[in-house]
PDB file of C-alpha atoms in Angstrom:
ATOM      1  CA  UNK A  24       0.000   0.000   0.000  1.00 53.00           C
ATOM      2  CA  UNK A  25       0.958   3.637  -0.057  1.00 75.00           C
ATOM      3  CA  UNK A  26       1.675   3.635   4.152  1.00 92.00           C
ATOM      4  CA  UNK A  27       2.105   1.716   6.859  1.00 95.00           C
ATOM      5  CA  UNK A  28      -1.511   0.793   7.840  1.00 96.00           C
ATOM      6  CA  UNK A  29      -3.050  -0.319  11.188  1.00 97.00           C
ATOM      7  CA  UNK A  30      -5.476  -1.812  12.775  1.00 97.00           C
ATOM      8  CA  UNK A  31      -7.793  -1.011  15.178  1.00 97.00           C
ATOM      9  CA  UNK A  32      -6.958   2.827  15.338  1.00 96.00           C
ATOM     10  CA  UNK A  33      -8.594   2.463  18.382  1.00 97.00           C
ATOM     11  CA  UNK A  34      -9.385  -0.413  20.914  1.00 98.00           C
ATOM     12  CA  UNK A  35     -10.653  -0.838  24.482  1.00 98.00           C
ATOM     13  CA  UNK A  36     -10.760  -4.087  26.170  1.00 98.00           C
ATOM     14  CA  UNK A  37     -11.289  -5.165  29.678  1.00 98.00           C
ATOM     15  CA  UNK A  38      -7.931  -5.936  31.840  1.00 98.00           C
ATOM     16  CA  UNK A  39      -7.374  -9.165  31.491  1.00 98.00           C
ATOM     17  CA  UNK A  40      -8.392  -9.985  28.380  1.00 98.00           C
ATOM     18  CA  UNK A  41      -6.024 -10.546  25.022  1.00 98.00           C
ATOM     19  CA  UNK A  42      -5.414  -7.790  22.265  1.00 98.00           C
ATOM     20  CA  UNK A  43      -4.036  -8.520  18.659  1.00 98.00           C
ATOM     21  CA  UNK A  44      -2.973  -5.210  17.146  1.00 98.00           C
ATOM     22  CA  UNK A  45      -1.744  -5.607  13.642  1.00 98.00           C
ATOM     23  CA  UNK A  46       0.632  -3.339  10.952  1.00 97.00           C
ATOM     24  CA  UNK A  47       0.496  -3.808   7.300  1.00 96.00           C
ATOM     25  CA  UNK A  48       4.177  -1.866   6.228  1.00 95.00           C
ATOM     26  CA  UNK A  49       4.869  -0.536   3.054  1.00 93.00           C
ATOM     27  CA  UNK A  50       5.147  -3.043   0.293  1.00 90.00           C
ATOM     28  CA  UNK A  51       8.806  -4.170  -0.328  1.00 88.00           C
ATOM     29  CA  UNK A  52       9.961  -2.456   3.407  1.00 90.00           C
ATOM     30  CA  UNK A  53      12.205  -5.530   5.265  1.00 88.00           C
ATOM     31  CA  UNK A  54      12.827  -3.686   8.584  1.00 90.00           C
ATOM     32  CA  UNK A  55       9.098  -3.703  10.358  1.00 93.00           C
ATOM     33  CA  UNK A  56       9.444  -1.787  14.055  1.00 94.00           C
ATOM     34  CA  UNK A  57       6.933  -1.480  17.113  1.00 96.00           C
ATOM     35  CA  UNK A  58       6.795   1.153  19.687  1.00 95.00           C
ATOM     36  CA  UNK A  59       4.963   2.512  22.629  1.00 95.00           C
ATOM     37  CA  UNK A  60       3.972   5.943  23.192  1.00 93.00           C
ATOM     38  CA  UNK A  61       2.198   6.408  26.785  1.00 90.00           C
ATOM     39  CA  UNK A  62       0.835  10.308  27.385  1.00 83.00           C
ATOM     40  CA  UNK A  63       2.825  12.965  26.536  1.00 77.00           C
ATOM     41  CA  UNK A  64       5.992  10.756  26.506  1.00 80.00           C
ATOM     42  CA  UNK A  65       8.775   9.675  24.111  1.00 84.00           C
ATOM     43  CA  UNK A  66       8.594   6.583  22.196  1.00 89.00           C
ATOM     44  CA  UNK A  67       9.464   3.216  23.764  1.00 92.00           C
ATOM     45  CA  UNK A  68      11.245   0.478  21.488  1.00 92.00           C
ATOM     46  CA  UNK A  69       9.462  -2.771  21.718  1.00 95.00           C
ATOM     47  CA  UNK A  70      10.219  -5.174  18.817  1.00 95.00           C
ATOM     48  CA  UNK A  71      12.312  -5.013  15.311  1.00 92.00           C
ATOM     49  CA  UNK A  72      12.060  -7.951  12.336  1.00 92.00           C
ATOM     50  CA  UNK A  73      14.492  -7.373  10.177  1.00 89.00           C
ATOM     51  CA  UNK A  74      13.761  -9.494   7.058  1.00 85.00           C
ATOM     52  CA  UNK A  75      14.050 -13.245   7.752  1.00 83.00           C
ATOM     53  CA  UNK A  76      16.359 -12.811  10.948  1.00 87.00           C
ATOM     54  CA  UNK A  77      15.462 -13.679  14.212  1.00 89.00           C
ATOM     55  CA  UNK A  78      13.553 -10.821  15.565  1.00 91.00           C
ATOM     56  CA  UNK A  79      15.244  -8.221  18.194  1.00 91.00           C
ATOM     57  CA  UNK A  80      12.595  -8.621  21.503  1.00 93.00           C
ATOM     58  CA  UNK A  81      15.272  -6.772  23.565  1.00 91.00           C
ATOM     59  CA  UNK A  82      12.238  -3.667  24.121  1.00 92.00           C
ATOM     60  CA  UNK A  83       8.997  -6.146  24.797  1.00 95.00           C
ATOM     61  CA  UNK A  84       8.269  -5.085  28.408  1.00 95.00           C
ATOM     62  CA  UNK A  85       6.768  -8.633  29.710  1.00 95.00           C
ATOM     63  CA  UNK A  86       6.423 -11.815  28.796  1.00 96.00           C
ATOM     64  CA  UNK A  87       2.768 -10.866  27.891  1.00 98.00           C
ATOM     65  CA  UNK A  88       4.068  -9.414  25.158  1.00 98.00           C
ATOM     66  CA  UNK A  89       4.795 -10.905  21.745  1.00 97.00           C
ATOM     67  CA  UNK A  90       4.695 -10.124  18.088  1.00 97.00           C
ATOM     68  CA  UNK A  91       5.125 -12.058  14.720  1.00 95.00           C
ATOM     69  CA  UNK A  92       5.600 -11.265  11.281  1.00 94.00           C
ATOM     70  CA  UNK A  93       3.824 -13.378   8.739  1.00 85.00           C
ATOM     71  CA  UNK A  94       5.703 -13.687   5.273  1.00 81.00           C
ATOM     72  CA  UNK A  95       8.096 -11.055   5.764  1.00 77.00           C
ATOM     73  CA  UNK A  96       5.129  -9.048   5.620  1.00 90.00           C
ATOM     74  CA  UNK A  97       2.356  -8.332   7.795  1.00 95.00           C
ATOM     75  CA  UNK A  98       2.838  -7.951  11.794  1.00 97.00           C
ATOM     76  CA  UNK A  99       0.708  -8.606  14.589  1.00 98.00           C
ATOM     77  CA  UNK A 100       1.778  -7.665  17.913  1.00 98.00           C
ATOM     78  CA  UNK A 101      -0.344  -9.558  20.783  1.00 98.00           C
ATOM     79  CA  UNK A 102      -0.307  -8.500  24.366  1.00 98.00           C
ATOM     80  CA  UNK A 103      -2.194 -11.109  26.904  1.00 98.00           C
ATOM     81  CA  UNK A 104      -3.690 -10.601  30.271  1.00 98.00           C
ATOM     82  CA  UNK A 105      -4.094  -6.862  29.361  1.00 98.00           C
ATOM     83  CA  UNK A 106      -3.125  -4.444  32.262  1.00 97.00           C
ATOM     84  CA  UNK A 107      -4.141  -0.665  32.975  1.00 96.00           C
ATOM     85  CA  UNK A 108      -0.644  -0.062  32.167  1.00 95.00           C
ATOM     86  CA  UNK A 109      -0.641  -1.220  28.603  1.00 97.00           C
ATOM     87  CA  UNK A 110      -3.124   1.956  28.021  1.00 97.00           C
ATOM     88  CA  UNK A 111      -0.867   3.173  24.868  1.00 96.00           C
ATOM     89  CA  UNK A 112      -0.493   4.073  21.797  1.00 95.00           C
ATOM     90  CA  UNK A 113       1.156   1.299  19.545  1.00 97.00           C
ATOM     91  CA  UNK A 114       2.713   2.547  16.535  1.00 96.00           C
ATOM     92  CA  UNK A 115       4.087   0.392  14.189  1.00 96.00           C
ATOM     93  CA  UNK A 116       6.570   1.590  11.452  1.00 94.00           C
ATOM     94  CA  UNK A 117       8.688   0.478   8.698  1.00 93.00           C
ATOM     95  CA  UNK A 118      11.366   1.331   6.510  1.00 89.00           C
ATOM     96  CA  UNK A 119      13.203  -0.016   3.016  1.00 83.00           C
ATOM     97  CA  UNK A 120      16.660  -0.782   4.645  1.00 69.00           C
ATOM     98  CA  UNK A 121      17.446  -0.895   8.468  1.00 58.00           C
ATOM     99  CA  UNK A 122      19.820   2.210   9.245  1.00 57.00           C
ATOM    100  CA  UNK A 123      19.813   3.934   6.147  1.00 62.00           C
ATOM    101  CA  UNK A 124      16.928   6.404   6.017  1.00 68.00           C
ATOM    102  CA  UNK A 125      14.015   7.288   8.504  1.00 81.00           C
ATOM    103  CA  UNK A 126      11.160   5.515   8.995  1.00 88.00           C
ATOM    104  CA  UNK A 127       7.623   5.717   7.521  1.00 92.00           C
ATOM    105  CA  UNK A 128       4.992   5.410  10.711  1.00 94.00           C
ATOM    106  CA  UNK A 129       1.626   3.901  10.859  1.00 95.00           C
ATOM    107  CA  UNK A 130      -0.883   6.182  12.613  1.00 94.00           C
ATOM    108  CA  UNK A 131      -1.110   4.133  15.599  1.00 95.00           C
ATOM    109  CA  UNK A 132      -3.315   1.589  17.421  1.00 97.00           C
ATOM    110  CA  UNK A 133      -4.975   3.796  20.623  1.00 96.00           C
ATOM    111  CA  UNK A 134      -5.035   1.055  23.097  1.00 97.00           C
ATOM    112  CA  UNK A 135      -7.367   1.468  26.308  1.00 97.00           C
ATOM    113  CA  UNK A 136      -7.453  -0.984  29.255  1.00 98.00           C
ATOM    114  CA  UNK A 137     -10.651  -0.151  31.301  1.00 97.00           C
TER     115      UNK A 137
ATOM    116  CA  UNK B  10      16.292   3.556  27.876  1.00 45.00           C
ATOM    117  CA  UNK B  11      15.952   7.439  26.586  1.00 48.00           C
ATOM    118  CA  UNK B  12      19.034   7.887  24.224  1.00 64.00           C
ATOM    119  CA  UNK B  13      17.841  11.569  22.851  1.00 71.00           C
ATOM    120  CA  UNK B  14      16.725  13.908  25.070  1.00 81.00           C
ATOM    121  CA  UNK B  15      14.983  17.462  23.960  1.00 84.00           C
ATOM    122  CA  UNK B  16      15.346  20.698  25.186  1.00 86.00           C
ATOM    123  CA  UNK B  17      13.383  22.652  25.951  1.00 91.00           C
ATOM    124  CA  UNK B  18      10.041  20.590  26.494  1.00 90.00           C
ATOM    125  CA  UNK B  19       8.219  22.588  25.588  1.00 93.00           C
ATOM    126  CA  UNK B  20       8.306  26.221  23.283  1.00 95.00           C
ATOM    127  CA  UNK B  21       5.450  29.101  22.289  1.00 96.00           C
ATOM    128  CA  UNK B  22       6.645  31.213  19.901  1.00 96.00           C
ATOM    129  CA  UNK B  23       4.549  34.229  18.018  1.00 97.00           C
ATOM    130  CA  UNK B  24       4.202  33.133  14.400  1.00 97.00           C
ATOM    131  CA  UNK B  25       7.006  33.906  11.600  1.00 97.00           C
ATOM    132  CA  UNK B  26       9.027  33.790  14.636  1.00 97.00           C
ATOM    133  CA  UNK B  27      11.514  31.094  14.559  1.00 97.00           C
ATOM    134  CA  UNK B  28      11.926  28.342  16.398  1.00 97.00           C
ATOM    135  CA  UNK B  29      14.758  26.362  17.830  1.00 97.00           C
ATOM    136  CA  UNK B  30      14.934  22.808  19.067  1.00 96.00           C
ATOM    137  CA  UNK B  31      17.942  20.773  21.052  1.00 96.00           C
ATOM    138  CA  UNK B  32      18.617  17.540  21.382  1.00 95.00           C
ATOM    139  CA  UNK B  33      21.523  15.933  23.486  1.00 94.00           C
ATOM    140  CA  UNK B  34      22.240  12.082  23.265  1.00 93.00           C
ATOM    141  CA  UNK B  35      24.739   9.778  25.181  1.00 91.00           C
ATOM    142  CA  UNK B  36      26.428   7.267  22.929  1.00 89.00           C
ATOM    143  CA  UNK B  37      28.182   7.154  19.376  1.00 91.00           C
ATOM    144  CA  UNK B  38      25.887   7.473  16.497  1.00 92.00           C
ATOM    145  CA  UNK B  39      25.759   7.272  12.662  1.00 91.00           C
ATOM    146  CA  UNK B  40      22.801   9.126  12.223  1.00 91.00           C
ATOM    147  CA  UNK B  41      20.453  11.119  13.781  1.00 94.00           C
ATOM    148  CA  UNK B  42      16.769  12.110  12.636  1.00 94.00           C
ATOM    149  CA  UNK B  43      14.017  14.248  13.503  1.00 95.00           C
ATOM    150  CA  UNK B  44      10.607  13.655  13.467  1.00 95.00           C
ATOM    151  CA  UNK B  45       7.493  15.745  13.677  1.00 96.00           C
ATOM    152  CA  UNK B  46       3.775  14.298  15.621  1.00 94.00           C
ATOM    153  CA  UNK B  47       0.838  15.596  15.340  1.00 89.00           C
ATOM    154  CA  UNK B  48      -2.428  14.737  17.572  1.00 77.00           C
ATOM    155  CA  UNK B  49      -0.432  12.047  19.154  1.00 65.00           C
ATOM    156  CA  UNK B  50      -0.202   9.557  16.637  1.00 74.00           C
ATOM    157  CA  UNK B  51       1.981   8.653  13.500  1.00 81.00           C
ATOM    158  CA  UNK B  52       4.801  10.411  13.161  1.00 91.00           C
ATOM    159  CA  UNK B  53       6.262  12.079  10.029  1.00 93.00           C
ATOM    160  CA  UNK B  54      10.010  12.013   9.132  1.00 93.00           C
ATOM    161  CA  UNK B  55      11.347  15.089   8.527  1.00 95.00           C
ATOM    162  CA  UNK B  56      15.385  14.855   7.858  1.00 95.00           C
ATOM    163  CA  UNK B  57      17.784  12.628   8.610  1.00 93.00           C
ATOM    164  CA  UNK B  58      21.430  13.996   9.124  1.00 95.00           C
ATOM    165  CA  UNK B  59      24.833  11.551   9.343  1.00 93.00           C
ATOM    166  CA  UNK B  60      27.814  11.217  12.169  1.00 94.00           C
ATOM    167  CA  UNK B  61      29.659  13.101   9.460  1.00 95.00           C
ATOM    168  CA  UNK B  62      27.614  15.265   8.245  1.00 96.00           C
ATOM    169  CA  UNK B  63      27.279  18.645  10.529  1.00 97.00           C
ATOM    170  CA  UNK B  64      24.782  20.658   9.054  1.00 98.00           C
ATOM    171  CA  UNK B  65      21.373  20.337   6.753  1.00 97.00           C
ATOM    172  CA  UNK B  66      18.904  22.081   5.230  1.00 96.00           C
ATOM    173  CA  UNK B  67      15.372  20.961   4.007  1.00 95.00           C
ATOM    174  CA  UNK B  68      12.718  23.978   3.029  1.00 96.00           C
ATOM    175  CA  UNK B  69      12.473  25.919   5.928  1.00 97.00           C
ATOM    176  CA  UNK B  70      14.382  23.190   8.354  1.00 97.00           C
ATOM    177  CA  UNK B  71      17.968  23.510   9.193  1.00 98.00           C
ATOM    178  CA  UNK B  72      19.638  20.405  11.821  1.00 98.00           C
ATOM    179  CA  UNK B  73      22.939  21.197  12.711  1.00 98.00           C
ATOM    180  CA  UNK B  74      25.312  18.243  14.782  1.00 98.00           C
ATOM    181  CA  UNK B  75      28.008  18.351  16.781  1.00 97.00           C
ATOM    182  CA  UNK B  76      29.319  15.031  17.352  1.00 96.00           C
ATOM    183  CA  UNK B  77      32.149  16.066  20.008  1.00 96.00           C
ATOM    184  CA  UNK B  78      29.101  17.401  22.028  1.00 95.00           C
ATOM    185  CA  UNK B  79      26.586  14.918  21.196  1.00 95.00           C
ATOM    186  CA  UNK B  80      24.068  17.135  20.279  1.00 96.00           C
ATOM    187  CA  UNK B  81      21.440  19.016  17.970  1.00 97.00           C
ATOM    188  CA  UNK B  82      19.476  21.565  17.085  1.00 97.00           C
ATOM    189  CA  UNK B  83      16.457  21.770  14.713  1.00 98.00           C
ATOM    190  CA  UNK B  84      15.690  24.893  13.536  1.00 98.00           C
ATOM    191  CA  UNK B  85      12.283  26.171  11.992  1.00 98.00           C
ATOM    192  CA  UNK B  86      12.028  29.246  10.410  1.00 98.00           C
ATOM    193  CA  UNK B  87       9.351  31.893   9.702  1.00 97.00           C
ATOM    194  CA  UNK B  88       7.210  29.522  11.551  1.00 97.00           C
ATOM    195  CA  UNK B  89       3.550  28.902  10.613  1.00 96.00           C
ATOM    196  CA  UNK B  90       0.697  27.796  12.658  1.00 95.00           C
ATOM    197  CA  UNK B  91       0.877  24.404  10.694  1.00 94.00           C
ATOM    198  CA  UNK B  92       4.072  23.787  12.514  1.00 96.00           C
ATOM    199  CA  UNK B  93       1.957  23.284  16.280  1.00 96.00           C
ATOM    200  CA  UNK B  94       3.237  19.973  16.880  1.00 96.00           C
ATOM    201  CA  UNK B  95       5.474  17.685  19.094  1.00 94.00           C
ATOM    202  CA  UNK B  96       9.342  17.071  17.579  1.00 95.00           C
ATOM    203  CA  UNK B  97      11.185  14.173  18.487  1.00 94.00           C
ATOM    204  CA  UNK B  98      14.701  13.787  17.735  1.00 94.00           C
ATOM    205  CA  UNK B  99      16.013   9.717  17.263  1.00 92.00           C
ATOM    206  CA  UNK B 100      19.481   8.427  17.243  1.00 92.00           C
ATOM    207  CA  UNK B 101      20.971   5.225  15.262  1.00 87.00           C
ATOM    208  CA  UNK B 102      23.994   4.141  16.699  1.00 83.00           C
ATOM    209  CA  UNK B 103      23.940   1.060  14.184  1.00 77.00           C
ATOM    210  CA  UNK B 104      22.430  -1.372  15.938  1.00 73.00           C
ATOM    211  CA  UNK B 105      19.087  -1.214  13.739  1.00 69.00           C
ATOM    212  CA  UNK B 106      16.909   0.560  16.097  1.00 77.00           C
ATOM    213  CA  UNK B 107      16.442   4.362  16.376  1.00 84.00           C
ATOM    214  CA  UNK B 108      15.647   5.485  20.018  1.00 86.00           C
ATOM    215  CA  UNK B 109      13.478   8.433  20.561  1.00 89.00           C
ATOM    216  CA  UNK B 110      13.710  11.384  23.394  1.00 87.00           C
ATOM    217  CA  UNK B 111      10.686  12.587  24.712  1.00 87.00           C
ATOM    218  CA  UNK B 112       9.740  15.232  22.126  1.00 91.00           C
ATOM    219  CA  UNK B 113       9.458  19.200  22.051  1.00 94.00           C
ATOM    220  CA  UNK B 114       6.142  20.423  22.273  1.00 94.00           C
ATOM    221  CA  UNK B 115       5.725  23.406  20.077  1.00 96.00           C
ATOM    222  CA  UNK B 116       3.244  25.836  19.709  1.00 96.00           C
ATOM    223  CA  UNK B 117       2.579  28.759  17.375  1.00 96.00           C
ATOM    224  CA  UNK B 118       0.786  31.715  18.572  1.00 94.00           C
ATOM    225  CA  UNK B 119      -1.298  33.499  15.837  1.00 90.00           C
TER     226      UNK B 119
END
């Protein structure tokens, strides 16, 4: 497609229940990134997939957290047993080559944990 | 962990006024970008600048860096109300991430 897409923009779940947030990247992008933005902070580094190499988890904050990338392609990042703390917003991005030009961002998946 | 970190946190400035951003970071770098939010969600790239490159210019944007310092600046000129917006600076130090700091907030006064 023309951007990064994702889906939900916005989702709100009860705590403990699981969330599946997904980020279609730019067609032809290898490097695929996920971060966390709470209120009025910075971004926080979660996960990178770097064509077919094992993924760098070194940012995922728990072991709820995990993501996959389907076919080099399409991500899905899943958090389980949702906490009020995982109130975010998820923002996926992606880019042609890893460390040679900035990144093209997704508009975000609003998560809220009621 | 924060690797950039803005100064100030926030700026108001009268518009066509210009407007300066700083950004300090800790470790070795190739590269060093700056980014632009609006509303809180996706993020736009606006120019990307190398360890040995020390100054750049894109339309009305000028980044300068200073490697011995480890530091910054983004500089808007004649600024325009469209310019209200939070500005993150991100470092690469090669290991195929890019950390962010925690963002300028900048407003434009009509």
């Amino acid at each position: 497609g023309a951007g990064v897409s994702q889906s939900p923009s916005n989702k709100v779940t009860e705590k403990g229940k699981d969330v599946e947030l997904r980020c279609d990247p730019i067609s032809g992008h290898t490097a695929l990134y996920w971060y966390r933005q709470s209120l009025g902070q910075g971004l926080e580094f979660l996960i990178y997939f770097q064509g077919n190499s094992a993924p760098d988890k070194s940012g995922l904050p728990s072991d709820r957290f995990s993501a996959e990338r389907t076919g080099g392609s399409v991500s899905t990042l899943t958090i389980q047993r949702t906490q009020q703390e995982d109130s975010a917003v998820y923002l996926c991005a992606s880019s042609l080559v890893s460390g040679l030009g900035g990144y093209t961002f997704g508009s975000g998946t609003r998560l809220t944990v009621v | 962990s924060q690797q950039g970190e803005e100064d100030p946190q926030a700026l108001s400035i009268q518009e066509g006024e210009n407007a300066t951003m700083n950004c300090s970071y800790k470790t070795s770098i190739n590269n060093l970008q700056w980014y632009r939010q609006n509303s809180g969600r996706g993020l736009v790239h606006l120019i990307l600048i190398r360890s040995n490159e020390r100054e750049k210019h894109s339309g009305r944007l000028r980044v300068t860096l200073d490697t011995s310092k480890k530091s910054s600046s983004l500089l808007i000129t004649a600024s325009r109300a469209a310019d209200t917006a939070s500005y993150f600076c991100a470092t690469d130090a090669g290991d195929d991430k890019i950390i962010f700091g925690k963002g300028t907030r900048l407003h434009i006064l009509p």
